[in-house]
Amino acid sequence: MEKLSEQTLAAIGRMTVAATELERVLARVGAEQAGGDAEAVFAQPGEPLRAARDAVRFAAPERRDTYGRFVEAAAAQLAISQAALRAMWRGGRTDATLFDETTTLLLGCRDALQKLVSADLSEAR
């Protein structure tokens, strides 16, 4: 692999943080079915997505499809971000633009899922 530019390293850092933020929201989605402890869910690699997928099955019927779409969109974006990093090691693209575009999509998923979770929490009160 070639030496990465400062811009690319910074973009990879932004993408990594965005992916982690998305996993935190997924942990919140999945926490209720995992004993209510989002931090415990978040602490285990891969667990936020697995727990969120499990939680979709228990969502209120009128929200199940919406949650399912959001969780699967998040899963797709997380997979894309991982694929971009793996491809870089195999001689793929190393320009900052790729990682910044992926970051934008990760943050969009995070924001949409967070809004859905916040709306449900507000309704529950």
Coordinates of C-alpha atoms in Angstrom, one line a residue:
M1 CA 0.0 0.0 0.0
E2 CA 1.2 3.5 -0.8
K3 CA 1.8 6.1 1.8
L4 CA -1.5 7.9 2.6
S5 CA -1.8 11.6 2.5
E6 CA -2.8 13.6 5.5
Q7 CA -6.2 14.4 3.9
T8 CA -6.9 10.7 3.4
L9 CA -5.8 9.8 7.0
A10 CA -8.1 12.5 8.3
A11 CA -11.0 11.3 6.1
I12 CA -10.5 7.7 7.3
G13 CA -10.6 9.0 10.9
R14 CA -13.9 10.9 10.2
M15 CA -15.4 7.7 8.6
T16 CA -14.3 5.6 11.5
V17 CA -15.9 8.0 14.0
A18 CA -19.1 8.1 12.0
A19 CA -19.3 4.3 11.8
T20 CA -18.8 4.2 15.6
E21 CA -21.5 6.8 16.2
L22 CA -23.8 4.8 14.0
E23 CA -23.0 1.7 16.0
R24 CA -23.8 3.5 19.3
V25 CA -27.3 4.3 17.9
L26 CA -27.8 0.7 16.8
A27 CA -26.8 -0.3 20.4
R28 CA -29.6 1.9 21.7
V29 CA -32.0 0.3 19.3
G30 CA -31.0 -3.2 20.4
A31 CA -30.5 -2.5 24.1
E32 CA -34.0 -3.0 25.2
Q33 CA -34.0 -6.6 24.0
A34 CA -30.5 -7.1 25.4
G35 CA -31.3 -6.2 29.0
G36 CA -31.6 -2.5 28.6
D37 CA -27.8 -1.8 28.7
A38 CA -26.8 0.0 25.5
E39 CA -23.2 0.4 26.7
A40 CA -22.9 -3.4 27.2
V41 CA -24.2 -3.9 23.7
F42 CA -21.9 -1.3 22.3
A43 CA -18.9 -2.7 24.0
Q44 CA -19.0 -6.0 22.0
P45 CA -17.8 -5.9 18.4
G46 CA -20.6 -6.6 16.0
E47 CA -23.2 -6.7 18.8
P48 CA -24.9 -3.4 18.1
L49 CA -26.0 -4.4 14.6
R50 CA -27.0 -8.0 15.7
A51 CA -29.0 -6.6 18.7
A52 CA -30.7 -4.0 16.6
R53 CA -31.7 -6.6 14.0
D54 CA -33.1 -8.7 16.8
A55 CA -35.0 -5.7 18.3
V56 CA -36.7 -5.1 15.0
R57 CA -38.7 -8.3 15.4
F58 CA -40.1 -6.9 18.7
A59 CA -40.9 -3.4 17.5
A60 CA -44.5 -2.3 17.5
P61 CA -46.1 -3.6 14.3
E62 CA -46.7 -0.1 12.9
R63 CA -43.0 0.7 13.4
R64 CA -41.4 -2.7 12.5
D65 CA -41.0 -2.0 8.8
T66 CA -39.5 1.4 9.4
Y67 CA -37.1 0.2 11.9
G68 CA -36.1 -2.7 9.7
R69 CA -35.4 -0.4 6.8
F70 CA -33.3 1.9 8.9
V71 CA -31.3 -0.9 10.6
E72 CA -30.6 -2.6 7.2
A73 CA -29.6 0.7 5.7
A74 CA -27.2 1.2 8.6
A75 CA -25.9 -2.4 8.1
A76 CA -25.2 -1.6 4.4
Q77 CA -23.4 1.6 5.1
L78 CA -21.2 -0.1 7.8
A79 CA -20.4 -2.9 5.3
I80 CA -19.5 -0.3 2.7
S81 CA -17.2 1.6 5.1
Q82 CA -15.4 -1.7 6.0
A83 CA -15.1 -2.7 2.3
A84 CA -13.6 0.7 1.5
L85 CA -10.9 0.2 4.2
R86 CA -10.2 -3.4 3.1
A87 CA -10.0 -2.4 -0.6
M88 CA -7.4 0.3 0.3
W89 CA -5.1 -2.3 1.7
R90 CA -5.4 -4.3 -1.6
G91 CA -4.4 -1.3 -3.7
G92 CA -7.8 0.2 -4.1
R93 CA -8.7 3.9 -3.9
T94 CA -6.9 6.0 -1.3
D95 CA -8.3 9.4 -2.0
A96 CA -10.0 11.3 0.8
T97 CA -13.2 11.8 -1.3
L98 CA -14.2 8.1 -1.1
F99 CA -14.0 8.1 2.7
D100 CA -15.7 11.5 3.0
E101 CA -18.6 10.3 0.8
T102 CA -18.9 7.2 2.9
T103 CA -18.8 9.3 6.1
T104 CA -21.7 11.4 4.8
L105 CA -23.8 8.3 4.2
L106 CA -23.0 6.9 7.6
L107 CA -23.9 10.1 9.3
G108 CA -27.2 10.3 7.3
C109 CA -28.1 6.8 8.6
R110 CA -27.1 7.8 12.1
D111 CA -29.2 10.9 12.0
A112 CA -32.3 9.2 10.6
L113 CA -32.1 6.3 13.1
Q114 CA -31.5 8.7 16.0
K115 CA -34.5 10.7 15.0
L116 CA -36.6 7.6 14.9
V117 CA -35.4 6.4 18.3
S118 CA -35.9 9.9 19.8
A119 CA -39.4 10.1 18.4
D120 CA -40.2 6.7 20.0
L121 CA -38.8 7.8 23.3
S122 CA -40.8 11.0 23.2
E123 CA -44.0 9.0 22.5
A124 CA -43.3 6.6 25.3
R125 CA -43.3 9.4 27.9

